[in-house]
């Protein structure tokens, strides 16, 4: 039975990773989907003839209005992706996993069906569909982050892995674009995503808990498919799992003794160990901002890599930091609160886009310099955590 429990944990981990990779953060591949929408003539009525090239038969229309409409949809959706994390995090904390996942499946399926069946004449429905898609996706992520609790001391690694998968799912829209170029319609692709909701439902009832996964995990803990076996399954696992927990506790004892000697509690030691990760995250974000500001096309390959890696560190580090610094029963609300604050900042995307297209005449230099300077401010966070650790080391009474 212990082996069956381990297999269930691994099945939950791997299917959750696939769920985040294939569905949760697809919004961030929006640019690839815009190509398909333009080919399908979405918002084409916003394009205007270029009066300076009226005599040229091959002239291209001025589609600034169309670009702004797509930018507005993305701004709204990305805002909802972050801002709605707070109420959805509360739903997860209050009503637990099954209810939260059923809500996610409803939003996600509805969104994919809307996108699959709209046309250029009903393109305004994208203002409804894309926010629904992002709300469903972020709920998938939140409910999967708790899976890290099943793996003890590897919890932070699992959380970061899931956040990396969330960011990498932006490739889904790129795949849809490539399939579209090979003759597979947009409707077929999104109907396939809708049908995948059956798989989400299967994970919800067979591989996920009804409530929350506790930390640390009790020796006789069972969930999902294994919970159907009742008390016998729990009893069968108790002895083996207790040995595992005792082994992990013995591994942690030297660290606890050491912390009892630099005057820090184990939780404070864990928090101090997060400083290098926080500093590295800020450094990666700074590198991304600098590379994006340099108008050299070949350098943008590096920019893209830094963007993906820095987002993984940013989201993963944020989630891991919250689990180390605050009680786990408030994780959903705190994670949502941080994301909601970032949503307020994301609202600046549309006016910045308009500023670049208008007064700055497509020259983003001053905007990029401003963003680089703003990124430098993020180094304040690891510095404050480091300073707090130093204070606790110098004054052991404060660490209690």
GROMACS .gro file of C-alpha atoms in nm:
model
  400
    1UNK     CA    1   0.000   0.000   0.000
    2UNK     CA    2   0.293   0.234   0.069
    3UNK     CA    3   0.410   0.182  -0.288
    4UNK     CA    4   0.061   0.259  -0.411
    5UNK     CA    5   0.067   0.585  -0.215
    6UNK     CA    6   0.401   0.682  -0.368
    7UNK     CA    7   0.267   0.601  -0.715
    8UNK     CA    8  -0.037   0.819  -0.649
    9UNK     CA    9   0.185   1.108  -0.541
   10UNK     CA   10   0.394   1.079  -0.855
   11UNK     CA   11   0.082   1.053  -1.074
   12UNK     CA   12  -0.056   1.366  -0.908
   13UNK     CA   13   0.275   1.548  -0.957
   14UNK     CA   14   0.321   1.458  -1.323
   15UNK     CA   15  -0.039   1.514  -1.432
   16UNK     CA   16  -0.042   1.844  -1.245
   17UNK     CA   17   0.275   1.945  -1.426
   18UNK     CA   18   0.113   1.857  -1.758
   19UNK     CA   19  -0.198   2.054  -1.663
   20UNK     CA   20   0.002   2.367  -1.583
   21UNK     CA   21   0.220   2.321  -1.891
   22UNK     CA   22  -0.066   2.268  -2.134
   23UNK     CA   23  -0.345   2.488  -2.000
   24UNK     CA   24  -0.278   2.723  -1.709
   25UNK     CA   25  -0.080   3.014  -1.856
   26UNK     CA   26  -0.167   3.004  -2.226
   27UNK     CA   27  -0.257   3.374  -2.225
   28UNK     CA   28   0.109   3.474  -2.244
   29UNK     CA   29   0.134   3.329  -2.593
   30UNK     CA   30  -0.120   3.590  -2.703
   31UNK     CA   31   0.102   3.731  -2.980
   32UNK     CA   32   0.088   3.401  -3.171
   33UNK     CA   33  -0.292   3.394  -3.149
   34UNK     CA   34  -0.319   3.753  -3.270
   35UNK     CA   35  -0.158   3.642  -3.597
   36UNK     CA   36  -0.439   3.390  -3.646
   37UNK     CA   37  -0.709   3.645  -3.553
   38UNK     CA   38  -0.572   3.894  -3.804
   39UNK     CA   39  -0.570   3.628  -4.074
   40UNK     CA   40  -0.935   3.561  -3.989
   41UNK     CA   41  -1.004   3.938  -4.025
   42UNK     CA   42  -1.090   4.004  -3.658
   43UNK     CA   43  -1.136   4.382  -3.597
   44UNK     CA   44  -1.026   4.449  -3.955
   45UNK     CA   45  -1.285   4.729  -3.975
   46UNK     CA   46  -1.055   4.935  -3.751
   47UNK     CA   47  -0.788   4.946  -4.022
   48UNK     CA   48  -0.771   5.263  -4.234
   49UNK     CA   49  -0.619   5.319  -4.580
   50UNK     CA   50  -0.277   5.481  -4.575
   51UNK     CA   51  -0.345   5.817  -4.743
   52UNK     CA   52   0.026   5.873  -4.813
   53UNK     CA   53   0.039   5.568  -5.040
   54UNK     CA   54  -0.293   5.592  -5.222
   55UNK     CA   55  -0.126   5.549  -5.563
   56UNK     CA   56   0.042   5.223  -5.464
   57UNK     CA   57  -0.176   4.925  -5.543
   58UNK     CA   58   0.012   4.708  -5.297
   59UNK     CA   59  -0.026   4.949  -5.011
   60UNK     CA   60  -0.092   4.821  -4.659
   61UNK     CA   61  -0.366   4.970  -4.446
   62UNK     CA   62  -0.289   5.153  -4.125
   63UNK     CA   63  -0.407   4.903  -3.862
   64UNK     CA   64  -0.305   5.092  -3.549
   65UNK     CA   65  -0.664   5.076  -3.426
   66UNK     CA   66  -0.673   4.699  -3.474
   67UNK     CA   67  -0.344   4.658  -3.286
   68UNK     CA   68  -0.475   4.872  -3.001
   69UNK     CA   69  -0.790   4.659  -2.977
   70UNK     CA   70  -0.587   4.339  -2.947
   71UNK     CA   71  -0.359   4.512  -2.695
   72UNK     CA   72  -0.663   4.616  -2.491
   73UNK     CA   73  -0.793   4.258  -2.482
   74UNK     CA   74  -0.456   4.131  -2.363
   75UNK     CA   75  -0.430   4.407  -2.101
   76UNK     CA   76  -0.775   4.322  -1.965
   77UNK     CA   77  -0.704   3.948  -1.963
   78UNK     CA   78  -0.363   3.983  -1.797
   79UNK     CA   79  -0.519   4.218  -1.541
   80UNK     CA   80  -0.785   3.958  -1.461
   81UNK     CA   81  -0.520   3.686  -1.448
   82UNK     CA   82  -0.353   3.868  -1.161
   83UNK     CA   83  -0.632   4.064  -0.994
   84UNK     CA   84  -0.877   3.772  -0.977
   85UNK     CA   85  -0.614   3.559  -0.804
   86UNK     CA   86  -0.714   3.722  -0.475
   87UNK     CA   87  -1.085   3.621  -0.481
   88UNK     CA   88  -1.000   3.283  -0.634
   89UNK     CA   89  -0.734   3.234  -0.367
   90UNK     CA   90  -0.998   3.305  -0.104
   91UNK     CA   91  -1.231   3.053  -0.269
   92UNK     CA   92  -0.953   2.795  -0.256
   93UNK     CA   93  -0.881   2.866   0.113
   94UNK     CA   94  -1.250   2.874   0.208
   95UNK     CA   95  -1.414   2.607  -0.010
   96UNK     CA   96  -1.110   2.393  -0.077
   97UNK     CA   97  -0.979   2.208  -0.379
   98UNK     CA   98  -1.277   2.035  -0.543
   99UNK     CA   99  -1.499   2.344  -0.552
  100UNK     CA  100  -1.213   2.562  -0.676
  101UNK     CA  101  -1.126   2.318  -0.955
  102UNK     CA  102  -1.488   2.281  -1.069
  103UNK     CA  103  -1.508   2.660  -1.099
  104UNK     CA  104  -1.181   2.657  -1.295
  105UNK     CA  105  -1.311   2.390  -1.534
  106UNK     CA  106  -1.635   2.583  -1.589
  107UNK     CA  107  -1.453   2.907  -1.677
  108UNK     CA  108  -1.190   2.736  -1.891
  109UNK     CA  109  -1.434   2.522  -2.089
  110UNK     CA  110  -1.673   2.813  -2.146
  111UNK     CA  111  -1.385   3.029  -2.270
  112UNK     CA  112  -1.248   2.772  -2.515
  113UNK     CA  113  -1.597   2.708  -2.654
  114UNK     CA  114  -1.657   3.081  -2.705
  115UNK     CA  115  -1.323   3.127  -2.884
  116UNK     CA  116  -1.389   2.816  -3.092
  117UNK     CA  117  -1.727   2.933  -3.221
  118UNK     CA  118  -1.684   3.310  -3.265
  119UNK     CA  119  -1.602   3.471  -3.597
  120UNK     CA  120  -1.488   3.813  -3.716
  121UNK     CA  121  -1.845   3.940  -3.676
  122UNK     CA  122  -1.855   3.845  -3.308
  123UNK     CA  123  -1.490   3.917  -3.223
  124UNK     CA  124  -1.589   4.143  -2.932
  125UNK     CA  125  -1.667   3.824  -2.737
  126UNK     CA  126  -1.290   3.793  -2.693
  127UNK     CA  127  -1.329   4.056  -2.420
  128UNK     CA  128  -1.531   3.794  -2.231
  129UNK     CA  129  -1.352   3.476  -2.334
  130UNK     CA  130  -0.991   3.571  -2.262
  131UNK     CA  131  -1.049   3.685  -1.900
  132UNK     CA  132  -1.249   3.366  -1.837
  133UNK     CA  133  -0.963   3.162  -1.981
  134UNK     CA  134  -0.710   3.328  -1.752
  135UNK     CA  135  -0.929   3.289  -1.440
  136UNK     CA  136  -0.964   2.918  -1.507
  137UNK     CA  137  -0.591   2.888  -1.571
  138UNK     CA  138  -0.483   3.065  -1.252
  139UNK     CA  139  -0.716   2.843  -1.049
  140UNK     CA  140  -0.551   2.538  -1.204
  141UNK     CA  141  -0.216   2.675  -1.088
  142UNK     CA  142  -0.328   2.760  -0.733
  143UNK     CA  143  -0.485   2.418  -0.675
  144UNK     CA  144  -0.174   2.243  -0.807
  145UNK     CA  145   0.080   2.437  -0.600
  146UNK     CA  146  -0.024   2.247  -0.286
  147UNK     CA  147   0.107   1.925  -0.442
  148UNK     CA  148   0.451   2.037  -0.326
  149UNK     CA  149   0.338   1.951   0.029
  150UNK     CA  150   0.343   1.582  -0.064
  151UNK     CA  151   0.719   1.593  -0.117
  152UNK     CA  152   0.840   1.734   0.214
  153UNK     CA  153   1.173   1.914   0.192
  154UNK     CA  154   1.137   1.934  -0.188
  155UNK     CA  155   0.825   2.148  -0.157
  156UNK     CA  156   0.984   2.472  -0.278
  157UNK     CA  157   1.138   2.295  -0.578
  158UNK     CA  158   0.798   2.155  -0.681
  159UNK     CA  159   0.630   2.494  -0.642
  160UNK     CA  160   0.892   2.658  -0.861
  161UNK     CA  161   0.861   2.377  -1.115
  162UNK     CA  162   0.487   2.433  -1.142
  163UNK     CA  163   0.532   2.806  -1.187
  164UNK     CA  164   0.784   2.739  -1.460
  165UNK     CA  165   0.533   2.511  -1.632
  166UNK     CA  166   0.270   2.785  -1.600
  167UNK     CA  167   0.492   3.030  -1.786
  168UNK     CA  168   0.599   2.773  -2.044
  169UNK     CA  169   0.237   2.706  -2.139
  170UNK     CA  170   0.254   3.023  -2.349
  171UNK     CA  171   0.386   2.787  -2.619
  172UNK     CA  172   0.035   2.641  -2.659
  173UNK     CA  173  -0.087   2.936  -2.867
  174UNK     CA  174   0.230   2.912  -3.076
  175UNK     CA  175   0.145   2.547  -3.146
  176UNK     CA  176  -0.210   2.651  -3.242
  177UNK     CA  177  -0.064   2.909  -3.482
  178UNK     CA  178   0.164   2.649  -3.642
  179UNK     CA  179  -0.125   2.404  -3.675
  180UNK     CA  180  -0.336   2.680  -3.831
  181UNK     CA  181  -0.065   2.735  -4.092
  182UNK     CA  182  -0.082   2.362  -4.169
  183UNK     CA  183  -0.456   2.378  -4.232
  184UNK     CA  184  -0.603   2.292  -3.891
  185UNK     CA  185  -0.872   2.545  -3.809
  186UNK     CA  186  -0.883   2.761  -3.498
  187UNK     CA  187  -1.218   2.603  -3.411
  188UNK     CA  188  -1.074   2.251  -3.416
  189UNK     CA  189  -0.787   2.348  -3.186
  190UNK     CA  190  -1.011   2.513  -2.927
  191UNK     CA  191  -1.269   2.235  -2.941
  192UNK     CA  192  -0.985   1.997  -2.855
  193UNK     CA  193  -0.900   2.215  -2.553
  194UNK     CA  194  -1.267   2.204  -2.454
  195UNK     CA  195  -1.278   1.824  -2.472
  196UNK     CA  196  -0.972   1.811  -2.244
  197UNK     CA  197  -1.202   1.928  -1.963
  198UNK     CA  198  -1.297   1.561  -1.922
  199UNK     CA  199  -0.934   1.500  -1.825
  200UNK     CA  200  -0.944   1.792  -1.579
  201UNK     CA  201  -1.253   1.642  -1.418
  202UNK     CA  202  -1.079   1.306  -1.390
  203UNK     CA  203  -0.784   1.466  -1.210
  204UNK     CA  204  -1.019   1.655  -0.980
  205UNK     CA  205  -1.194   1.345  -0.847
  206UNK     CA  206  -0.924   1.079  -0.879
  207UNK     CA  207  -0.588   1.251  -0.824
  208UNK     CA  208  -0.665   1.556  -0.611
  209UNK     CA  209  -0.794   1.596  -0.253
  210UNK     CA  210  -1.137   1.731  -0.172
  211UNK     CA  211  -0.983   1.961   0.086
  212UNK     CA  212  -0.625   2.083   0.118
  213UNK     CA  213  -0.304   1.881   0.124
  214UNK     CA  214  -0.163   1.945   0.473
  215UNK     CA  215   0.199   2.021   0.555
  216UNK     CA  216   0.364   1.822   0.693
  217UNK     CA  217   0.166   1.532   0.548
  218UNK     CA  218   0.029   1.298   0.821
  219UNK     CA  219   0.152   0.935   0.805
  220UNK     CA  220  -0.195   0.798   0.722
  221UNK     CA  221  -0.297   1.069   0.477
  222UNK     CA  222  -0.488   0.961   0.167
  223UNK     CA  223  -0.681   1.144  -0.102
  224UNK     CA  224  -0.841   1.105  -0.441
  225UNK     CA  225  -0.840   0.750  -0.575
  226UNK     CA  226  -0.677   0.604  -0.262
  227UNK     CA  227  -0.943   0.754  -0.033
  228UNK     CA  228  -1.193   0.516  -0.193
  229UNK     CA  229  -1.019   0.227  -0.020
  230UNK     CA  230  -1.108   0.374   0.318
  231UNK     CA  231  -0.947   0.289   0.650
  232UNK     CA  232  -0.761  -0.020   0.531
  233UNK     CA  233  -0.556   0.181   0.286
  234UNK     CA  234  -0.466   0.431   0.555
  235UNK     CA  235  -0.368   0.167   0.805
  236UNK     CA  236  -0.162  -0.020   0.548
  237UNK     CA  237   0.047   0.287   0.480
  238UNK     CA  238   0.099   0.403   0.837
  239UNK     CA  239   0.408   0.201   0.931
  240UNK     CA  240   0.601   0.267   0.613
  241UNK     CA  241   0.512   0.636   0.603
  242UNK     CA  242   0.603   0.682   0.969
  243UNK     CA  243   0.949   0.542   0.892
  244UNK     CA  244   0.982   0.791   0.608
  245UNK     CA  245   0.876   1.084   0.828
  246UNK     CA  246   1.115   0.977   1.104
  247UNK     CA  247   1.399   0.949   0.851
  248UNK     CA  248   1.329   1.300   0.721
  249UNK     CA  249   1.312   1.433   1.077
  250UNK     CA  250   1.653   1.280   1.153
  251UNK     CA  251   1.790   1.451   0.842
  252UNK     CA  252   1.656   1.785   0.959
  253UNK     CA  253   1.780   1.754   1.317
  254UNK     CA  254   2.139   1.871   1.249
  255UNK     CA  255   2.004   2.185   1.084
  256UNK     CA  256   1.775   2.248   1.378
  257UNK     CA  257   2.064   2.203   1.622
  258UNK     CA  258   2.279   2.438   1.416
  259UNK     CA  259   2.008   2.702   1.411
  260UNK     CA  260   1.960   2.664   1.785
  261UNK     CA  261   2.337   2.733   1.836
  262UNK     CA  262   2.355   3.132   1.439
  263UNK     CA  263   2.030   3.192   1.750
  264UNK     CA  264   1.768   3.135   1.478
  265UNK     CA  265   1.455   2.920   1.464
  266UNK     CA  266   1.430   2.663   1.180
  267UNK     CA  267   1.171   2.882   1.005
  268UNK     CA  268   1.405   3.181   1.027
  269UNK     CA  269   1.690   2.975   0.880
  270UNK     CA  270   1.465   2.872   0.591
  271UNK     CA  271   1.367   3.233   0.534
  272UNK     CA  272   1.729   3.346   0.532
  273UNK     CA  273   1.811   3.077   0.277
  274UNK     CA  274   1.567   3.246   0.039
  275UNK     CA  275   1.785   3.558   0.008
  276UNK     CA  276   2.008   3.426  -0.278
  277UNK     CA  277   1.700   3.320  -0.474
  278UNK     CA  278   1.535   3.660  -0.427
  279UNK     CA  279   1.852   3.840  -0.534
  280UNK     CA  280   1.895   3.615  -0.839
  281UNK     CA  281   1.535   3.682  -0.941
  282UNK     CA  282   1.593   4.057  -0.934
  283UNK     CA  283   1.916   4.013  -1.130
  284UNK     CA  284   1.743   3.808  -1.401
  285UNK     CA  285   1.463   4.064  -1.431
  286UNK     CA  286   1.721   4.342  -1.461
  287UNK     CA  287   1.905   4.151  -1.734
  288UNK     CA  288   1.578   4.102  -1.921
  289UNK     CA  289   1.488   4.471  -1.897
  290UNK     CA  290   1.833   4.578  -2.021
  291UNK     CA  291   1.839   4.333  -2.314
  292UNK     CA  292   1.486   4.433  -2.417
  293UNK     CA  293   1.603   4.796  -2.428
  294UNK     CA  294   1.885   4.732  -2.676
  295UNK     CA  295   1.759   4.748  -3.039
  296UNK     CA  296   1.967   4.460  -3.172
  297UNK     CA  297   1.754   4.189  -3.330
  298UNK     CA  298   1.991   3.898  -3.262
  299UNK     CA  299   2.005   3.994  -2.893
  300UNK     CA  300   1.631   3.940  -2.861
  301UNK     CA  301   1.683   3.563  -2.855
  302UNK     CA  302   1.862   3.618  -2.525
  303UNK     CA  303   1.584   3.854  -2.421
  304UNK     CA  304   1.323   3.585  -2.482
  305UNK     CA  305   1.518   3.328  -2.279
  306UNK     CA  306   1.565   3.574  -1.993
  307UNK     CA  307   1.195   3.659  -2.003
  308UNK     CA  308   1.092   3.295  -1.962
  309UNK     CA  309   1.353   3.219  -1.695
  310UNK     CA  310   1.292   3.540  -1.497
  311UNK     CA  311   0.915   3.482  -1.495
  312UNK     CA  312   0.970   3.130  -1.362
  313UNK     CA  313   1.192   3.262  -1.084
  314UNK     CA  314   0.956   3.550  -1.018
  315UNK     CA  315   0.639   3.346  -0.976
  316UNK     CA  316   0.809   3.042  -0.823
  317UNK     CA  317   1.018   3.250  -0.583
  318UNK     CA  318   0.714   3.451  -0.480
  319UNK     CA  319   0.509   3.140  -0.403
  320UNK     CA  320   0.798   2.969  -0.222
  321UNK     CA  321   0.869   3.282  -0.016
  322UNK     CA  322   0.505   3.300   0.095
  323UNK     CA  323   0.512   2.936   0.210
  324UNK     CA  324   0.826   3.005   0.414
  325UNK     CA  325   0.722   3.338   0.565
  326UNK     CA  326   0.351   3.285   0.641
  327UNK     CA  327   0.115   3.008   0.767
  328UNK     CA  328   0.006   2.769   0.491
  329UNK     CA  329  -0.367   2.810   0.566
  330UNK     CA  330  -0.345   3.166   0.433
  331UNK     CA  331  -0.142   3.084   0.123
  332UNK     CA  332  -0.428   3.126  -0.125
  333UNK     CA  333  -0.524   3.470   0.001
  334UNK     CA  334  -0.167   3.598   0.027
  335UNK     CA  335  -0.068   3.463  -0.313
  336UNK     CA  336  -0.381   3.622  -0.455
  337UNK     CA  337  -0.314   3.953  -0.282
  338UNK     CA  338   0.036   3.978  -0.430
  339UNK     CA  339  -0.097   3.893  -0.774
  340UNK     CA  340  -0.380   4.145  -0.738
  341UNK     CA  341  -0.129   4.420  -0.661
  342UNK     CA  342   0.067   4.323  -0.970
  343UNK     CA  343  -0.257   4.346  -1.168
  344UNK     CA  344  -0.286   4.712  -1.079
  345UNK     CA  345   0.061   4.769  -1.222
  346UNK     CA  346  -0.027   4.568  -1.534
  347UNK     CA  347  -0.298   4.822  -1.615
  348UNK     CA  348  -0.015   5.050  -1.726
  349UNK     CA  349   0.043   4.829  -2.032
  350UNK     CA  350  -0.227   4.985  -2.247
  351UNK     CA  351  -0.142   5.353  -2.179
  352UNK     CA  352   0.229   5.273  -2.228
  353UNK     CA  353   0.149   5.104  -2.560
  354UNK     CA  354  -0.056   5.408  -2.664
  355UNK     CA  355   0.225   5.640  -2.552
  356UNK     CA  356   0.480   5.455  -2.764
  357UNK     CA  357   0.254   5.442  -3.069
  358UNK     CA  358   0.157   5.807  -3.034
  359UNK     CA  359   0.374   6.080  -2.877
  360UNK     CA  360   0.693   5.871  -2.881
  361UNK     CA  361   0.642   5.779  -3.247
  362UNK     CA  362   0.718   5.406  -3.203
  363UNK     CA  363   1.039   5.476  -3.009
  364UNK     CA  364   1.026   5.283  -2.676
  365UNK     CA  365   1.369   5.402  -2.554
  366UNK     CA  366   1.250   5.628  -2.270
  367UNK     CA  367   0.993   5.373  -2.157
  368UNK     CA  368   1.260   5.101  -2.149
  369UNK     CA  369   1.498   5.318  -1.945
  370UNK     CA  370   1.218   5.388  -1.696
  371UNK     CA  371   1.145   5.016  -1.662
  372UNK     CA  372   1.515   4.939  -1.605
  373UNK     CA  373   1.528   5.196  -1.323
  374UNK     CA  374   1.207   5.053  -1.174
  375UNK     CA  375   1.355   4.702  -1.185
  376UNK     CA  376   1.651   4.820  -0.979
  377UNK     CA  377   1.409   4.891  -0.695
  378UNK     CA  378   1.333   4.518  -0.665
  379UNK     CA  379   1.673   4.464  -0.503
  380UNK     CA  380   1.526   4.628  -0.194
  381UNK     CA  381   1.334   4.308  -0.109
  382UNK     CA  382   1.630   4.066  -0.074
  383UNK     CA  383   1.822   4.341   0.106
  384UNK     CA  384   1.543   4.384   0.364
  385UNK     CA  385   1.518   4.007   0.421
  386UNK     CA  386   1.897   3.986   0.457
  387UNK     CA  387   1.898   4.275   0.703
  388UNK     CA  388   1.625   4.108   0.908
  389UNK     CA  389   1.831   3.788   0.921
  390UNK     CA  390   2.135   3.984   1.039
  391UNK     CA  391   1.930   4.150   1.310
  392UNK     CA  392   1.802   3.814   1.433
  393UNK     CA  393   2.154   3.670   1.436
  394UNK     CA  394   2.283   3.961   1.639
  395UNK     CA  395   1.984   3.959   1.875
  396UNK     CA  396   1.886   3.595   1.938
  397UNK     CA  397   1.591   3.699   2.156
  398UNK     CA  398   1.420   3.848   1.850
  399UNK     CA  399   1.430   3.514   1.669
  400UNK     CA  400   1.212   3.339   1.924
   0.00000   0.00000   0.00000
